[in-house]
XYZ file of C-alpha atoms in Angstrom:
730
model
C 34.114 -18.020 -19.907
C 36.769 -20.601 -20.742
C 37.549 -18.943 -24.076
C 38.065 -15.596 -22.344
C 40.503 -17.144 -19.872
C 42.328 -18.937 -22.682
C 42.519 -15.657 -24.602
C 44.384 -14.095 -21.679
C 46.563 -17.093 -20.725
C 47.180 -19.681 -23.464
C 49.008 -21.942 -21.008
C 46.425 -21.808 -18.210
C 44.974 -25.155 -17.054
C 41.205 -24.877 -17.441
C 38.836 -27.558 -16.161
C 35.172 -27.534 -17.185
C 32.644 -28.404 -14.473
C 29.061 -29.372 -15.218
C 26.296 -31.725 -14.202
C 25.217 -33.431 -17.407
C 27.007 -34.956 -20.414
C 24.410 -33.124 -22.531
C 26.145 -29.822 -21.720
C 27.824 -29.090 -25.062
C 30.450 -26.810 -23.516
C 32.158 -29.828 -21.935
C 33.167 -30.999 -25.432
C 35.169 -27.834 -26.204
C 38.875 -28.261 -26.947
C 39.472 -25.064 -24.963
C 39.242 -27.213 -21.844
C 42.234 -29.175 -20.568
C 40.031 -31.473 -18.525
C 36.443 -31.845 -17.427
C 34.474 -32.865 -14.362
C 30.920 -34.094 -14.879
C 29.211 -34.531 -11.531
C 25.889 -36.333 -10.985
C 22.816 -34.449 -12.184
C 21.101 -32.067 -9.802
C 18.134 -34.405 -9.682
C 20.315 -37.221 -8.291
C 22.949 -35.250 -6.384
C 23.324 -35.733 -2.621
C 23.866 -32.328 -1.018
C 26.509 -33.338 1.543
C 28.405 -35.312 -1.125
C 28.255 -32.355 -3.494
C 29.710 -30.053 -0.834
C 32.502 -32.564 -0.244
C 33.202 -32.751 -3.997
C 33.420 -28.952 -4.235
C 35.882 -28.843 -1.366
C 38.054 -31.525 -2.984
C 38.114 -29.619 -6.280
C 39.395 -26.576 -4.405
C 42.146 -28.400 -2.454
C 45.032 -27.455 -4.817
C 46.612 -24.174 -3.716
C 46.248 -22.633 -7.172
C 42.637 -23.731 -7.798
C 39.928 -21.146 -8.432
C 36.249 -21.798 -9.096
C 34.163 -19.378 -11.183
C 30.570 -20.693 -11.142
C 28.432 -19.836 -14.156
C 24.969 -21.053 -13.137
C 22.580 -18.837 -11.125
C 21.390 -21.516 -8.727
C 24.869 -23.023 -8.383
C 26.105 -19.604 -7.231
C 23.348 -19.422 -4.631
C 23.908 -22.971 -3.395
C 27.650 -22.393 -3.040
C 26.955 -19.267 -0.983
C 24.452 -21.096 1.211
C 26.563 -24.214 1.835
C 30.191 -23.050 1.689
C 29.801 -19.411 2.722
C 32.611 -17.017 1.811
C 35.453 -19.061 0.330
C 38.616 -17.279 -0.799
C 38.925 -19.484 -3.889
C 35.281 -19.357 -5.004
C 34.943 -16.237 -7.117
C 31.248 -15.711 -6.520
C 29.127 -13.415 -4.310
C 28.308 -14.265 -0.717
C 24.844 -14.851 0.715
C 24.770 -11.279 2.052
C 25.670 -9.901 -1.370
C 22.991 -12.034 -3.032
C 20.364 -10.729 -0.618
C 21.158 -7.217 -1.824
C 20.310 -8.074 -5.444
C 17.165 -10.190 -5.006
C 14.240 -9.672 -7.366
C 12.902 -7.063 -7.766
C 16.232 -5.306 -7.066
C 14.860 -2.402 -5.033
C 17.867 -1.808 -2.750
C 20.401 -2.076 -5.556
C 18.406 0.249 -7.807
C 18.214 2.884 -5.082
C 21.976 2.753 -4.564
C 22.563 3.002 -8.313
C 20.147 5.895 -8.689
C 18.080 3.959 -11.243
C 14.352 3.273 -11.164
C 12.844 -0.212 -11.201
C 9.827 -1.354 -13.160
C 6.413 -1.184 -11.555
C 6.025 -4.506 -9.793
C 3.743 -6.644 -7.644
C 4.975 -9.299 -5.211
C 1.484 -10.218 -3.998
C 0.549 -13.197 -6.182
C -3.026 -13.606 -5.000
C -5.581 -13.614 -7.806
C -7.156 -10.208 -6.958
C -3.738 -8.517 -6.805
C -2.674 -10.113 -10.101
C -5.906 -9.075 -11.796
C -5.533 -5.500 -10.571
C -1.870 -5.231 -11.623
C -2.438 -6.683 -15.102
C -5.383 -4.365 -15.697
C -3.225 -1.364 -14.813
C -0.295 -2.448 -17.013
C -1.407 -1.480 -20.533
C 1.640 -3.005 -22.259
C 1.515 -6.384 -20.534
C 3.481 -7.826 -17.627
C 6.376 -10.199 -17.007
C 6.071 -13.206 -14.722
C 9.542 -13.429 -13.171
C 10.801 -16.377 -11.173
C 12.571 -15.854 -7.878
C 15.675 -17.587 -9.232
C 15.251 -17.751 -12.990
C 12.897 -17.440 -15.963
C 10.593 -14.715 -17.231
C 7.448 -14.922 -19.359
C 5.362 -12.123 -20.821
C 1.610 -12.173 -20.218
C -1.401 -9.985 -20.947
C -4.185 -11.521 -18.837
C -4.537 -12.565 -15.222
C -5.360 -16.127 -16.266
C -2.140 -16.343 -18.275
C -0.213 -14.990 -15.290
C -1.681 -17.628 -12.978
C -0.786 -20.424 -15.388
C 2.732 -19.097 -16.008
C 3.298 -18.539 -12.291
C 2.390 -22.159 -11.624
C 4.783 -23.219 -14.397
C 7.622 -21.189 -12.879
C 7.002 -22.646 -9.423
C 6.949 -26.187 -10.779
C 10.008 -25.696 -12.984
C 12.219 -23.764 -10.559
C 10.809 -24.393 -7.097
C 10.868 -20.765 -5.950
C 8.318 -17.985 -5.870
C 7.657 -15.343 -8.492
C 6.490 -11.781 -8.903
C 5.108 -9.489 -11.592
C 6.722 -6.567 -13.377
C 5.093 -4.186 -15.824
C 6.576 -4.319 -19.316
C 8.934 -1.428 -19.991
C 9.293 -0.422 -23.628
C 12.732 0.658 -24.851
C 16.221 -0.474 -25.797
C 17.747 -3.360 -23.836
C 21.193 -2.882 -22.278
C 23.468 -4.799 -19.961
C 26.383 -3.888 -17.755
C 28.676 -6.825 -17.096
C 31.011 -6.330 -14.140
C 33.433 -8.174 -11.885
C 34.716 -7.408 -8.416
C 36.970 -8.931 -5.768
C 36.254 -8.436 -2.066
C 34.183 -5.348 -2.777
C 36.591 -3.741 -5.245
C 35.207 -3.140 -8.735
C 37.750 -4.481 -11.226
C 36.031 -3.922 -14.548
C 32.677 -3.111 -16.113
C 31.467 -2.848 -19.675
C 28.276 -1.459 -21.214
C 26.603 -3.563 -23.924
C 23.698 -2.485 -26.102
C 21.750 -5.529 -27.269
C 21.712 -5.229 -31.049
C 20.153 -8.652 -31.672
C 18.375 -11.066 -29.363
C 16.960 -14.565 -29.777
C 13.305 -15.469 -29.347
C 14.116 -16.368 -25.737
C 15.624 -12.894 -25.214
C 19.279 -14.019 -25.218
C 21.845 -11.569 -26.572
C 23.174 -12.593 -29.988
C 24.981 -9.401 -30.994
C 25.873 -6.274 -29.113
C 27.618 -2.912 -29.176
C 30.355 -2.573 -26.562
C 31.305 0.636 -24.734
C 32.699 1.840 -21.433
C 30.323 2.587 -18.577
C 29.935 6.336 -18.008
C 31.771 7.740 -15.001
C 28.715 8.517 -12.917
C 27.201 5.048 -13.237
C 30.638 3.423 -12.865
C 31.152 5.207 -9.550
C 27.744 4.192 -8.258
C 28.359 0.596 -9.298
C 31.692 0.698 -7.470
C 29.896 1.906 -4.333
C 27.320 -0.868 -4.661
C 29.866 -3.689 -4.946
C 31.842 -2.148 -2.066
C 28.753 -2.102 0.175
C 27.971 -5.699 -0.797
C 31.606 -6.834 -0.543
C 30.950 -8.415 -3.922
C 33.245 -11.079 -5.309
C 32.716 -12.584 -8.749
C 31.000 -11.657 -11.956
C 27.635 -10.034 -12.373
C 25.275 -8.444 -14.844
C 22.874 -5.528 -14.592
C 19.996 -5.897 -17.038
C 18.602 -2.502 -18.016
C 16.145 -0.872 -20.379
C 16.518 2.679 -21.628
C 13.145 4.208 -22.465
C 12.609 6.295 -25.569
C 12.840 9.317 -23.246
C 16.301 8.264 -22.072
C 15.366 6.956 -18.601
C 17.131 3.820 -17.364
C 15.182 1.063 -15.603
C 16.966 -1.706 -13.721
C 15.218 -4.992 -14.478
C 17.385 -7.421 -12.505
C 20.922 -8.267 -11.390
C 22.361 -11.663 -12.274
C 25.019 -13.002 -9.852
C 27.288 -14.384 -12.588
C 28.777 -13.422 -15.924
C 26.312 -13.302 -18.839
C 26.512 -15.978 -21.538
C 27.764 -13.378 -24.047
C 30.764 -12.387 -21.896
C 33.332 -13.623 -24.413
C 31.894 -11.127 -26.887
C 33.121 -8.334 -24.623
C 36.464 -10.116 -24.223
C 37.173 -10.164 -27.959
C 36.303 -6.460 -28.034
C 39.008 -5.707 -25.469
C 37.174 -5.975 -22.120
C 38.169 -9.385 -20.720
C 36.265 -9.450 -17.438
C 36.838 -13.145 -16.575
C 40.598 -12.583 -16.870
C 40.404 -9.450 -14.702
C 38.521 -11.415 -12.042
C 40.923 -14.379 -12.088
C 43.957 -12.067 -11.902
C 42.394 -9.742 -9.336
C 43.590 -6.716 -11.322
C 41.552 -3.652 -12.240
C 41.190 -2.900 -15.943
C 42.729 0.095 -17.672
C 39.943 2.610 -18.266
C 41.936 4.233 -21.086
C 41.763 1.150 -23.296
C 40.220 1.274 -26.758
C 37.362 -1.182 -27.292
C 36.209 -2.701 -30.551
C 32.682 -1.490 -31.393
C 30.841 -4.768 -30.918
C 30.479 -8.499 -31.399
C 28.171 -11.111 -32.862
C 27.801 -14.789 -32.055
C 27.802 -17.841 -34.329
C 27.033 -21.517 -33.940
C 30.130 -23.702 -34.270
C 30.321 -27.469 -34.792
C 32.969 -29.242 -32.690
C 33.886 -32.918 -32.240
C 32.440 -34.794 -29.293
C 34.773 -35.463 -26.371
C 35.391 -39.233 -26.465
C 35.257 -39.412 -22.674
C 31.663 -38.248 -22.659
C 30.438 -39.595 -25.954
C 27.090 -38.319 -27.141
C 23.702 -38.788 -25.548
C 21.070 -39.711 -28.139
C 17.788 -37.894 -27.750
C 14.942 -40.132 -26.701
C 12.051 -40.691 -29.066
C 8.482 -40.208 -28.012
C 5.155 -41.609 -29.127
C 4.517 -39.083 -31.885
C 7.847 -39.938 -33.529
C 9.492 -36.557 -32.902
C 12.784 -36.305 -31.010
C 12.913 -34.491 -27.725
C 14.234 -30.971 -28.447
C 17.479 -29.908 -26.769
C 16.881 -28.400 -23.355
C 17.645 -24.725 -22.800
C 19.276 -25.823 -19.542
C 21.319 -28.970 -20.303
C 22.942 -28.731 -16.885
C 19.565 -29.499 -15.324
C 19.563 -26.310 -13.251
C 15.772 -26.352 -12.893
C 16.066 -29.701 -11.069
C 18.137 -27.947 -8.427
C 15.336 -25.427 -7.923
C 12.690 -28.150 -7.769
C 14.520 -29.876 -4.925
C 14.092 -26.701 -2.836
C 17.603 -26.789 -1.473
C 17.816 -23.002 -1.511
C 16.264 -20.757 1.137
C 13.551 -18.516 -0.358
C 14.378 -14.852 -0.807
C 10.795 -13.929 0.108
C 7.499 -15.736 0.703
C 5.957 -16.977 -2.515
C 2.639 -15.349 -1.558
C 1.765 -12.632 0.879
C 0.234 -13.760 4.153
C -1.584 -10.440 4.646
C -5.195 -9.985 3.475
C -5.611 -7.988 0.299
C -6.313 -4.363 1.178
C -8.625 -2.736 -1.358
C -7.856 0.658 -2.878
C -11.301 2.009 -1.916
C -12.644 1.425 1.595
C -16.295 0.723 0.803
C -18.559 -2.196 1.586
C -18.414 -3.079 -2.104
C -14.834 -4.244 -1.684
C -13.219 -7.313 -0.170
C -13.648 -7.333 3.581
C -17.011 -5.538 3.326
C -19.668 -7.423 1.407
C -19.874 -10.194 3.999
C -21.005 -7.702 6.655
C -24.306 -7.416 4.804
C -24.928 -11.176 4.741
C -27.151 -12.956 7.207
C -25.912 -16.229 8.758
C -26.625 -19.195 6.477
C -29.999 -20.708 7.229
C -31.770 -23.838 6.104
C -32.211 -22.645 2.532
C -30.840 -24.850 -0.213
C -27.514 -23.865 -1.688
C -26.174 -22.456 -3.876
C -28.261 -19.335 -3.261
C -27.936 -15.791 -4.613
C -28.383 -12.895 -2.178
C -29.155 -9.399 -3.443
C -27.108 -6.668 -1.711
C -29.050 -3.673 -2.993
C -27.509 -1.092 -0.571
C -24.226 -1.512 -2.431
C -25.827 -0.304 -5.660
C -26.760 3.007 -4.021
C -23.344 3.228 -2.382
C -21.556 2.784 -5.699
C -23.886 5.263 -7.372
C -23.081 7.917 -4.774
C -19.346 7.271 -5.210
C -19.719 7.647 -8.971
C -21.671 10.877 -8.590
C -18.742 12.264 -6.592
C -16.378 11.265 -9.383
C -18.315 13.180 -12.057
C -19.238 16.182 -9.912
C -18.002 19.408 -11.485
C -17.250 17.836 -14.873
C -20.083 19.652 -16.619
C -23.258 18.030 -17.863
C -23.028 14.274 -17.232
C -25.871 11.759 -17.567
C -25.602 8.332 -15.909
C -27.307 5.528 -17.839
C -27.911 2.110 -16.281
C -26.768 -0.695 -18.571
C -29.756 -3.027 -18.421
C -27.893 -6.078 -19.746
C -25.430 -6.067 -16.846
C -28.152 -6.542 -14.231
C -31.778 -6.694 -15.387
C -33.129 -7.755 -11.975
C -36.351 -5.862 -11.243
C -35.199 -4.547 -7.858
C -32.014 -3.158 -9.425
C -33.929 -1.479 -12.277
C -36.342 0.109 -9.801
C -33.412 1.366 -7.719
C -31.743 2.833 -10.815
C -34.979 4.683 -11.610
C -35.249 5.958 -8.032
C -31.721 7.333 -8.255
C -32.555 9.274 -11.420
C -30.692 7.162 -13.936
C -31.863 6.466 -17.474
C -31.818 3.091 -19.193
C -29.243 1.939 -21.755
C -30.622 -1.058 -23.625
C -29.292 -3.300 -26.388
C -32.677 -4.615 -27.558
C -36.305 -3.558 -27.683
C -37.049 -6.310 -25.164
C -34.661 -4.665 -22.665
C -36.165 -1.265 -23.462
C -39.673 -2.529 -22.681
C -38.588 -4.233 -19.442
C -36.852 -1.073 -18.233
C -39.886 1.036 -19.135
C -42.210 -1.216 -17.098
C -39.986 -0.803 -14.017
C -39.726 2.981 -14.054
C -36.907 3.704 -16.523
C -39.003 5.537 -19.099
C -38.416 4.607 -22.744
C -38.598 8.255 -23.839
C -35.478 8.917 -21.727
C -33.643 5.704 -22.701
C -30.683 5.000 -24.966
C -30.542 2.200 -27.529
C -27.160 0.691 -28.388
C -25.680 -2.468 -29.871
C -25.554 -4.083 -33.302
C -29.132 -5.471 -33.231
C -30.986 -2.964 -31.087
C -34.201 -3.148 -33.182
C -34.845 -6.767 -32.125
C -37.496 -8.050 -31.679
C -39.192 -6.334 -34.583
C -41.731 -3.572 -33.847
C -43.739 -1.121 -35.933
C -43.046 1.826 -33.639
C -40.144 2.679 -31.299
C -39.734 5.644 -29.000
C -36.469 6.441 -27.212
C -34.378 9.444 -26.280
C -31.250 8.479 -28.238
C -29.838 5.662 -30.311
C -26.393 5.017 -31.776
C -26.036 3.068 -35.025
C -23.317 0.435 -34.910
C -22.533 0.368 -38.622
C -23.064 2.154 -41.920
C -25.204 -0.823 -42.939
C -27.512 -0.131 -39.987
C -27.902 3.503 -41.080
C -28.866 2.339 -44.557
C -31.327 -0.208 -43.134
C -32.952 2.438 -40.927
C -33.453 4.630 -43.963
C -35.175 1.745 -45.755
C -37.328 0.909 -42.712
C -38.503 4.496 -42.421
C -39.338 4.493 -46.106
C -41.477 1.375 -45.483
C -43.469 3.022 -42.669
C -41.428 2.255 -39.532
C -42.220 4.917 -36.902
C -39.229 6.099 -34.889
C -39.096 8.898 -32.325
C -35.706 9.997 -30.975
C -34.288 13.292 -29.815
C -30.689 12.254 -30.571
C -29.453 10.273 -33.563
C -25.911 8.955 -33.193
C -23.293 6.576 -34.446
C -20.794 4.423 -32.612
C -17.136 5.027 -33.441
C -14.868 2.000 -33.702
C -11.660 2.039 -31.656
C -8.677 3.398 -33.564
C -5.906 1.220 -32.110
C -7.790 -1.833 -30.784
C -9.504 -4.510 -32.856
C -13.244 -4.623 -32.262
C -16.297 -6.096 -33.964
C -18.295 -2.987 -33.073
C -18.544 0.529 -34.387
C -17.897 2.496 -37.570
C -14.219 3.051 -38.507
C -14.497 6.821 -38.762
C -10.715 7.113 -39.007
C -11.099 5.865 -42.593
C -11.898 8.936 -44.779
C -14.298 7.212 -47.204
C -16.271 5.682 -44.361
C -16.387 9.024 -42.554
C -17.922 10.747 -45.579
C -20.667 8.161 -46.103
C -21.466 7.923 -42.391
C -21.780 11.705 -42.140
C -24.152 11.866 -45.118
C -26.398 9.109 -43.753
C -26.296 10.475 -40.194
C -27.155 14.013 -41.303
C -30.046 12.858 -43.472
C -31.451 10.694 -40.667
C -31.164 13.492 -38.080
C -32.984 15.930 -40.378
C -35.704 13.380 -41.140
C -36.359 12.796 -37.426
C -35.883 16.420 -36.396
C -33.122 15.304 -34.033
C -29.710 16.462 -32.935
C -26.724 14.131 -33.331
C -24.244 12.408 -31.067
C -21.194 10.162 -31.069
C -20.650 7.047 -28.978
C -17.560 5.057 -27.989
C -17.535 1.831 -26.034
C -14.790 -0.626 -25.226
C -14.729 -2.280 -21.812
C -12.422 -0.312 -19.542
C -11.926 -3.451 -17.469
C -10.133 -4.985 -20.460
C -7.954 -2.003 -21.403
C -7.263 -0.493 -17.986
C -7.821 3.197 -17.226
C -4.750 4.654 -18.960
C -5.265 2.812 -22.228
C -9.041 3.258 -22.169
C -8.844 7.029 -21.907
C -6.440 7.212 -24.852
C -8.665 4.998 -26.996
C -11.789 6.914 -26.007
C -10.224 10.289 -26.822
C -8.902 9.002 -30.159
C -12.262 7.544 -31.251
C -14.333 10.544 -30.160
C -11.952 12.898 -31.976
C -13.992 12.006 -35.054
C -16.627 14.404 -33.666
C -14.730 17.413 -35.043
C -14.651 16.400 -38.735
C -18.220 15.112 -38.389
C -19.290 18.506 -37.022
C -17.628 20.204 -40.000
C -19.572 18.042 -42.443
C -22.878 18.240 -40.555
C -22.669 21.944 -39.857
C -23.326 21.634 -36.141
C -21.548 20.411 -33.017
C -22.585 17.146 -31.362
C -25.276 17.368 -28.710
C -24.138 14.175 -26.975
C -20.840 12.350 -26.449
C -21.407 8.885 -24.988
C -18.258 7.330 -23.479
C -19.759 3.899 -22.763
C -18.899 1.857 -19.701
C -17.472 -1.530 -18.812
C -15.571 -0.074 -15.862
C -14.024 -2.426 -13.346
C -15.330 -1.942 -9.826
C -11.780 -1.470 -8.491
C -11.214 1.492 -10.785
C -13.755 3.929 -9.370
C -10.907 6.286 -8.294
C -9.796 6.575 -11.938
C -13.142 7.615 -13.436
C -12.729 11.345 -12.902
C -9.202 11.656 -14.213
C -10.054 9.515 -17.252
C -13.063 11.661 -18.151
C -10.946 14.787 -17.674
C -8.366 13.280 -20.038
C -11.052 12.622 -22.667
C -12.300 16.213 -22.405
C -8.785 17.621 -22.677
C -7.387 15.335 -25.389
C -10.545 14.383 -27.253
C -12.490 16.500 -29.764
C -12.474 20.260 -29.408
C -16.268 20.028 -29.400
C -16.032 18.415 -25.947
C -14.499 21.636 -24.635
C -16.139 24.320 -26.776
C -19.694 23.117 -27.487
C -20.525 21.747 -24.011
C -22.195 18.534 -25.216
C -23.962 16.278 -22.742
C -21.571 13.506 -21.696
C -23.221 10.133 -21.175
C -21.565 7.519 -18.988
C -22.963 3.978 -18.941
C -21.813 2.614 -15.555
C -22.787 -1.024 -15.807
C -20.765 -3.451 -13.749
C -18.992 -0.754 -11.727
C -22.409 -0.283 -10.054
C -23.898 -3.749 -10.291
C -20.968 -6.125 -9.716
C -21.107 -5.736 -5.900
C -24.907 -6.067 -5.702
C -25.089 -9.847 -5.243
C -23.356 -12.659 -3.381
C -23.611 -16.424 -3.828
C -23.614 -18.648 -0.734
C -22.469 -22.217 -1.283
C -21.666 -25.299 0.793
C -18.409 -27.268 0.797
C -19.030 -30.818 -0.391
C -15.557 -32.383 -0.588
C -12.102 -31.467 0.729
C -9.159 -33.016 -1.171
C -5.685 -32.833 0.360
C -2.373 -32.952 -1.505
C 1.248 -32.600 -0.440
C 1.467 -28.829 -0.854
C -2.126 -27.633 -1.076
C -5.749 -28.667 -1.016
C -8.782 -28.325 -3.259
C -12.387 -28.126 -2.149
C -15.490 -28.855 -4.201
C -18.561 -26.709 -3.552
C -22.167 -27.127 -4.671
C -22.031 -23.976 -6.818
C -20.688 -24.013 -10.365
C -19.800 -21.697 -13.209
C -23.458 -21.749 -14.223
C -24.302 -19.925 -10.998
C -21.574 -17.296 -11.506
C -20.225 -17.469 -15.069
C -17.493 -14.912 -14.462
C -15.936 -16.759 -11.508
C -13.542 -18.907 -13.596
C -12.298 -15.744 -15.306
C -12.326 -13.030 -12.610
C -11.337 -13.136 -8.918
C -14.154 -12.812 -6.414
C -13.791 -11.931 -2.724
C -14.661 -14.856 -0.467
C -15.719 -15.321 3.114
C -16.279 -18.383 5.330
C -18.938 -18.618 7.999
C -17.107 -19.702 11.163
C -20.233 -20.450 13.175
C -20.836 -16.920 14.380
C -19.779 -14.537 11.603
C -18.505 -14.308 8.036
C -14.687 -14.119 7.894
C -12.812 -13.113 4.700
C -10.492 -15.757 3.240
C -6.805 -14.904 2.874
C -4.442 -15.628 -0.043
C -2.707 -18.988 -0.188
C -2.114 -21.914 -2.555
C -5.496 -23.645 -2.622
C -8.351 -23.801 -5.142
C -12.141 -23.916 -5.046
C -13.701 -26.206 -7.653
C -17.250 -26.043 -8.942
C -19.575 -29.031 -8.825
C -19.777 -29.523 -12.611
C -17.771 -31.940 -14.727
C -16.144 -29.140 -16.735
C -12.347 -28.827 -16.484
C -12.493 -25.037 -16.367
C -15.060 -24.916 -13.547
C -12.584 -23.429 -11.070
C -14.229 -20.746 -8.939
C -11.339 -19.599 -6.756
C -7.550 -19.759 -6.918
C -4.562 -19.081 -4.662
C -6.566 -19.046 -1.432
C -5.814 -20.235 2.098
C -8.393 -22.948 2.746
C -6.645 -24.474 5.739
C -9.599 -23.862 8.076
C -12.315 -24.833 5.591
C -14.057 -28.149 6.228
C -16.760 -30.180 4.504
C -20.174 -28.772 5.362
C -18.863 -25.223 5.821
C -20.571 -22.345 4.059
C -18.641 -19.979 1.799
C -19.851 -16.730 0.274
C -18.645 -15.343 -3.050
C -18.907 -11.568 -3.315
C -19.058 -9.518 -6.518
C -21.650 -11.847 -8.057
C -23.861 -9.176 -9.577
C -23.547 -7.870 -13.158
C -22.805 -10.666 -15.648
C -22.520 -13.257 -12.863
C -26.247 -12.643 -12.432
C -27.506 -11.705 -15.904
C -25.658 -14.550 -17.665
C -26.233 -17.264 -15.022
C -27.817 -20.469 -16.284
C -29.059 -23.823 -14.985
C -26.440 -26.517 -15.473
C -26.261 -29.972 -13.975
C -29.583 -29.500 -12.167
C -31.592 -32.064 -14.118
C -33.920 -29.564 -15.770
C -34.305 -29.025 -19.495
C -33.372 -25.580 -20.815
C -36.003 -23.342 -22.364
C -36.044 -23.944 -26.092
C -35.209 -20.924 -28.244
C -38.321 -19.277 -29.597
C -40.515 -20.710 -26.817
C -42.047 -18.617 -23.998
């Protein structure tokens, strides 16, 4: 900023203003003088306002603030000041994050975003953002994340570091751009378009191509600053997709740090702002700039602040914000642009009893039974099954196979048999258990890398899918040694093409394809069976859009396999692992696989097998627990319950709907800032996050929904005083 002003007016008196002697810019010889005010951590607000007013007393004084939070504090405390070249509070409200109003006025889209920072909303948004998300602070900072747990941790970090709220944005792939601009009293003075040619690890521009803003966008920007009565500098941060679409990411209410790069290319925006004169649009700009690090002598008035040493002997690294701007945010001197969390209950995408706000209606009032206690909600299994049947109706021949491992409870297996499902097992022990409870072995599917455990002399099933070429070879040897195997369908599992996985055969590798086809064909002929192809990768991990692409890519191996085997596949198994929230996406994803997968899926009419595990079984259980301890803090509270991660192993990793019994009925809990802690001594035994527990008291009963599936099948005794069953013992 100072160098740009000096470039325009060599004789101009320039005074640097900052809040820490560690700010290296204060040492520059471009400055005629400097003012170093007390740090934001120590500053007294009324005194700071008085100091600002004194600095502006000379008739020819102008202040151009360069720090985001300083701009906002000036607007809040001093309002519109004719010698502060910065936007007003009203203008700042127009460009809050995400910048929906500004984007609409500019005719540019914004990234998909989520301002509800409750755990269920975060989990849902991350799952539906296949390229990751950005955790963006209300005032400053952005961090990329790929899991809901990472988002929660980063969101807490942003709140602690900057004091404001945060929201989520889906990652947008493409080329990064910026438009720096300046305006005075609503009149656009200058704007320049910069393509980011090189950025640092923190995403800061290090080199850029400079060009004029096209007429259409320039006119819309002029209308925006006129509507906002904008004064000061600003920056639009944009991404152009590979299809040419622009996305507005955010608007910064000050000049970007690279602004002098544009100045040396012929677009001196700080000078235009200080002079109040519009730039000449017919100018010729240099093509671009790059930045360098320059060593300069220390200003003797400030001296140099030695970095403190810490216990491990390493010096404290230089702070990205030497002015201590995060301390200003932490003091919460700025009014929030929006609530940090929504106060409204989460509204589910599908209005069924399986969702939040529904499971608790099936629960009886807590009685005298000991807690924690698991309650089976079997009607929800049938309800989910009927919803899934509607999703696959009209898609051709589709077989629904119950994944035994996700919920092996006898009542659930009997219900699956009653509904006409077949069993999908990962071991002979599961196969036998399913057979005893009505899911006949001769109609069952065997999957997994060790499906022939425990060893048996004879196995009968409808279909099995080998997980590796080594397994195909081993089966051949077992059959040679007298192993008796009956199966109508012999198949192999295809490894994902674009996602790392420990499972499946990499059929996209030509040599592997050839050997797998030879072994598969020989095995099918030996057993007098048809053949099939299987893909499985948990949809809940990939999200619907990414899952369908991976499934179609992996199953495309069916066409070259059919060429080598001389016949089309009889079965295409698309696996399961679907998240219960994503029931509405099942149909369109299966349609995508049929359309974009192997031609055999469209021409040969193979039977499609879907293994709906947790999408059916997750809602089928709830855990009722009692509050043991309530612990208050300044901003939130934690409660300790008598349940733990052993009772619901997925709870520390996945959000669960919760309800409190208020004495007469179960009432869903709303989002907030509080946490529910399990009874164990494990640090990660956190069962609920970002909840409003204001009405919860010691002795109250809470109910966790969505405790079927792996919360049931993988539950274990922990901290109960009993010894675990030894491996190998009955």
